[in-house]
């Protein structure tokens, strides 16, 4: 079953028939053809398999996780694929990443959602752990969903990542997080994450070494 679903997820990706001056990959989600411009010079400008897993889940579970008119923030949005799919499914999306990635992120989001989405997504800078209250004040920012795909890997900002999850998450916020397991240090982040959040595995793909988690603040997990 794992291999069958993974094969279906990977079939959502396609490549240009002809070589063009811009490097891009195509995806089929939410009834749309999505074209993502990539760069190979940094991690955040490439579509990783965890993003495809999360997009597939959002599409195939759109009744249980109805995103229409919901406030969604994606952290570490990278190329923007998850944010685009959430937007096409009706959400009010804020796609965030580091300042050097925002140009490509904005391009992809605009190209794939303009005149197609109910709400035009917002692209905003978010450096984990920095100026969180200034840029995302608790009193006025409320997100129904926090989404993240492949934000845990070999980088020195795991403390800041956990702080960011904590700051953005209200008692009724649902976190949907696709995690690829790599090295033990990064894997230990899940244990630290569970000190603040109740966590449930809602999909697991051993052939990809990826798990998809649903999480809420401690004691607030809903059935």
XYZ file of C-alpha atoms in Angstrom:
223
model
C 0.000 0.000 0.000
C 2.832 2.382 0.867
C 4.485 1.881 -2.507
C 1.172 2.280 -4.376
C 0.365 5.598 -2.703
C 3.919 6.857 -3.138
C 3.737 5.979 -6.835
C 0.466 7.933 -7.101
C 2.024 10.931 -5.333
C 5.055 10.910 -7.603
C 2.852 10.695 -10.691
C 1.623 14.188 -9.787
C 5.015 15.544 -10.902
C 5.906 16.172 -14.527
C 8.710 17.882 -16.418
C 8.712 20.166 -19.477
C 8.721 18.352 -22.794
C 11.153 20.901 -24.191
C 14.198 22.485 -22.557
C 13.481 26.116 -21.695
C 15.629 29.001 -20.471
C 14.076 28.629 -16.999
C 14.291 25.474 -14.903
C 10.843 24.397 -13.777
C 8.895 21.366 -12.668
C 5.194 20.745 -13.088
C 2.667 19.253 -10.680
C -0.987 18.282 -10.832
C -2.877 19.144 -7.637
C -6.279 20.626 -6.795
C -7.386 20.227 -10.392
C -4.682 22.564 -11.668
C -1.389 22.330 -13.502
C 1.161 24.008 -11.241
C 4.508 25.161 -12.616
C 7.270 25.714 -10.084
C 10.435 27.609 -10.940
C 13.365 26.168 -9.034
C 16.985 27.000 -8.292
C 19.691 24.499 -7.451
C 21.891 26.784 -5.384
C 20.017 26.472 -2.076
C 17.832 23.958 -0.216
C 14.829 26.269 -0.108
C 14.485 26.630 -3.877
C 13.888 22.955 -4.649
C 10.692 20.910 -4.273
C 11.338 18.065 -1.829
C 9.215 14.886 -1.586
C 7.754 15.927 1.788
C 5.994 18.811 0.056
C 4.377 16.409 -2.418
C 3.232 14.171 0.454
C 1.604 17.125 2.223
C -0.025 18.430 -0.978
C -1.435 14.987 -1.769
C -2.834 14.733 1.757
C -4.489 18.169 1.550
C -6.122 17.294 -1.759
C -7.311 13.810 -0.849
C -8.552 14.819 2.624
C -10.184 18.108 1.657
C -13.487 17.191 3.319
C -11.981 16.305 6.696
C -9.506 19.201 6.491
C -11.638 21.809 4.738
C -9.376 24.776 3.999
C -12.003 27.077 2.492
C -11.705 30.514 4.153
C -9.256 29.153 6.740
C -6.192 31.157 7.740
C -3.104 29.130 6.841
C 0.568 29.951 7.310
C 3.346 27.887 5.791
C 6.769 28.163 7.393
C 9.783 27.392 5.249
C 7.606 27.634 2.152
C 10.580 27.379 -0.231
C 9.238 27.227 -3.777
C 5.675 27.644 -2.521
C 4.073 24.399 -3.713
C 2.248 23.652 -0.439
C 1.060 27.257 -0.121
C -0.176 27.216 -3.720
C -2.153 23.997 -3.229
C -3.658 25.285 0.037
C -4.645 28.484 -1.758
C -6.214 26.596 -4.668
C -8.220 24.654 -2.069
C -9.702 27.924 -0.795
C -7.474 28.990 2.097
C -6.245 32.468 3.011
C -2.540 31.694 2.825
C 0.549 33.401 4.190
C 3.659 31.840 2.621
C 6.852 32.602 4.549
C 10.567 32.040 4.185
C 13.942 33.768 4.381
C 14.349 37.087 2.551
C 16.645 35.673 -0.136
C 13.935 33.183 -1.171
C 11.003 35.588 -1.348
C 11.500 36.668 -4.967
C 11.198 33.163 -6.378
C 8.476 32.284 -3.862
C 6.428 35.342 -4.865
C 6.867 34.519 -8.550
C 5.618 30.945 -8.122
C 2.719 31.885 -5.884
C 1.491 34.662 -8.173
C 1.943 32.655 -11.364
C -0.080 29.717 -10.056
C -2.851 31.389 -8.038
C -3.773 34.610 -9.849
C -7.391 34.376 -11.044
C -7.469 30.754 -9.831
C -7.736 31.107 -6.048
C -10.582 32.466 -3.938
C -8.088 34.479 -1.877
C -4.799 35.856 -3.189
C -1.958 34.492 -1.004
C 0.414 36.746 0.901
C 4.179 36.222 0.784
C 6.030 37.409 3.877
C 9.516 37.200 5.361
C 9.918 34.936 8.375
C 13.323 34.148 9.815
C 12.669 31.561 12.497
C 12.827 32.937 16.009
C 13.489 36.542 14.929
C 11.070 39.450 15.523
C 8.154 37.050 15.899
C 6.018 39.328 18.046
C 6.798 42.345 15.882
C 5.931 40.655 12.587
C 3.286 38.205 13.816
C 1.758 39.720 16.988
C -0.131 37.200 19.094
C -2.993 39.623 19.663
C -3.890 39.963 15.980
C -2.484 36.899 14.210
C -4.599 33.788 14.348
C -3.926 30.812 12.111
C -6.254 27.845 11.761
C -3.416 25.795 10.276
C 0.359 25.900 10.362
C 1.917 23.880 7.545
C 5.495 22.759 7.199
C 7.255 20.367 4.840
C 10.847 19.249 5.331
C 11.793 22.064 7.713
C 13.901 19.755 9.892
C 17.262 18.871 8.350
C 20.912 19.561 9.106
C 20.763 23.237 10.055
C 21.628 25.113 13.276
C 18.201 26.685 13.818
C 16.175 23.895 15.402
C 15.699 25.880 18.631
C 14.418 28.838 16.609
C 12.122 26.556 14.617
C 10.520 25.210 17.786
C 10.136 28.754 19.108
C 8.402 29.742 15.872
C 5.940 26.863 16.061
C 5.220 27.837 19.665
C 4.669 31.517 18.875
C 2.344 30.987 15.901
C 0.234 28.210 17.437
C -2.932 29.073 19.370
C -4.967 26.551 21.347
C -7.164 25.719 18.345
C -4.434 25.826 15.687
C -3.742 22.576 13.821
C -0.186 21.883 12.682
C 0.269 19.693 9.591
C 3.928 18.805 9.293
C 5.642 16.451 6.823
C 8.953 15.213 8.216
C 11.706 13.277 6.444
C 13.845 11.297 8.853
C 17.550 11.632 8.174
C 20.072 11.910 11.024
C 19.579 11.212 14.715
C 20.124 14.828 15.776
C 17.311 16.025 13.547
C 15.124 13.079 14.521
C 15.429 14.096 18.168
C 13.603 17.293 17.265
C 10.358 15.297 17.286
C 10.915 14.457 20.958
C 11.479 18.126 21.766
C 8.446 19.087 19.721
C 6.329 16.750 21.845
C 7.164 18.658 25.018
C 4.902 21.452 23.719
C 2.496 19.686 21.376
C 0.348 16.576 21.251
C 1.315 14.802 18.062
C -0.372 12.154 15.940
C 0.985 10.341 12.899
C -1.697 10.596 10.210
C 0.304 9.173 7.285
C 3.527 7.223 7.092
C 5.605 6.369 4.048
C 8.502 4.055 4.983
C 9.754 3.860 1.395
C 10.347 7.634 1.484
C 11.284 7.751 5.180
C 8.607 10.440 5.569
C 5.917 10.803 8.216
C 3.034 13.273 8.181
C 2.042 14.604 11.581
C -0.959 16.419 12.964
C -0.233 18.374 16.123
C -1.949 20.743 18.547
C -0.979 22.375 21.797
C -0.616 19.984 24.715
C -3.993 18.760 25.901
C -5.877 20.291 22.953
C -5.778 17.463 20.394
C -9.214 16.958 18.841
C -10.621 13.656 17.720
